[in-house]
Amino acid sequence: MPAGKLHVKKGDQVFILSGKDKGKKGKVLSALPNEKKVTVEGINIIKRHARPTQKVPQGGIREMEAPIYADKVMVVCPSCQKQTKTFDVKLSSGKKIRSCKKCGEYIDK
Ligand SMILES: [Zn+2]
């Protein structure tokens, strides 16, 4: 695997293996390969104070997802709905796509 590449990418459904959100599932919002982290929808929510704006002059608290380490998540297979390890399959076109180790279906479209 080339440096800076993660086993998950934006749009994947993932299962959280550890931490306060252990056992939950969510969609990868962004992948940060250089930090080996991902942000996952609804996972590791932190509260940030928002600056007052014209619309919300008193400011407020904004909730947002903080990145978590990519090795704490596993891909959820869109075919069998299980968290799984993946392996690369090389297509005749030369393109590599990920497949589910449990059911063998392609994960990438
Ligand atoms: Zn599967």
XYZ file of N, CA and C and ligand atoms in Angstrom, residues 77 79-80 100 103, ligand 1:
16
model
N -19.359 -3.639 4.449
C -19.606 -4.070 3.071
C -21.019 -3.690 2.647
N -22.719 -4.954 0.389
C -23.482 -6.135 -0.043
C -23.962 -6.971 1.135
N -23.044 -7.337 2.060
C -23.462 -8.216 3.156
C -23.697 -7.453 4.463
N -14.833 -7.344 -0.563
C -15.157 -7.782 0.796
C -14.556 -9.159 1.047
N -17.855 -11.745 1.786
C -18.748 -12.239 0.724
C -18.128 -12.164 -0.650
Zn -19.583 -8.482 1.992
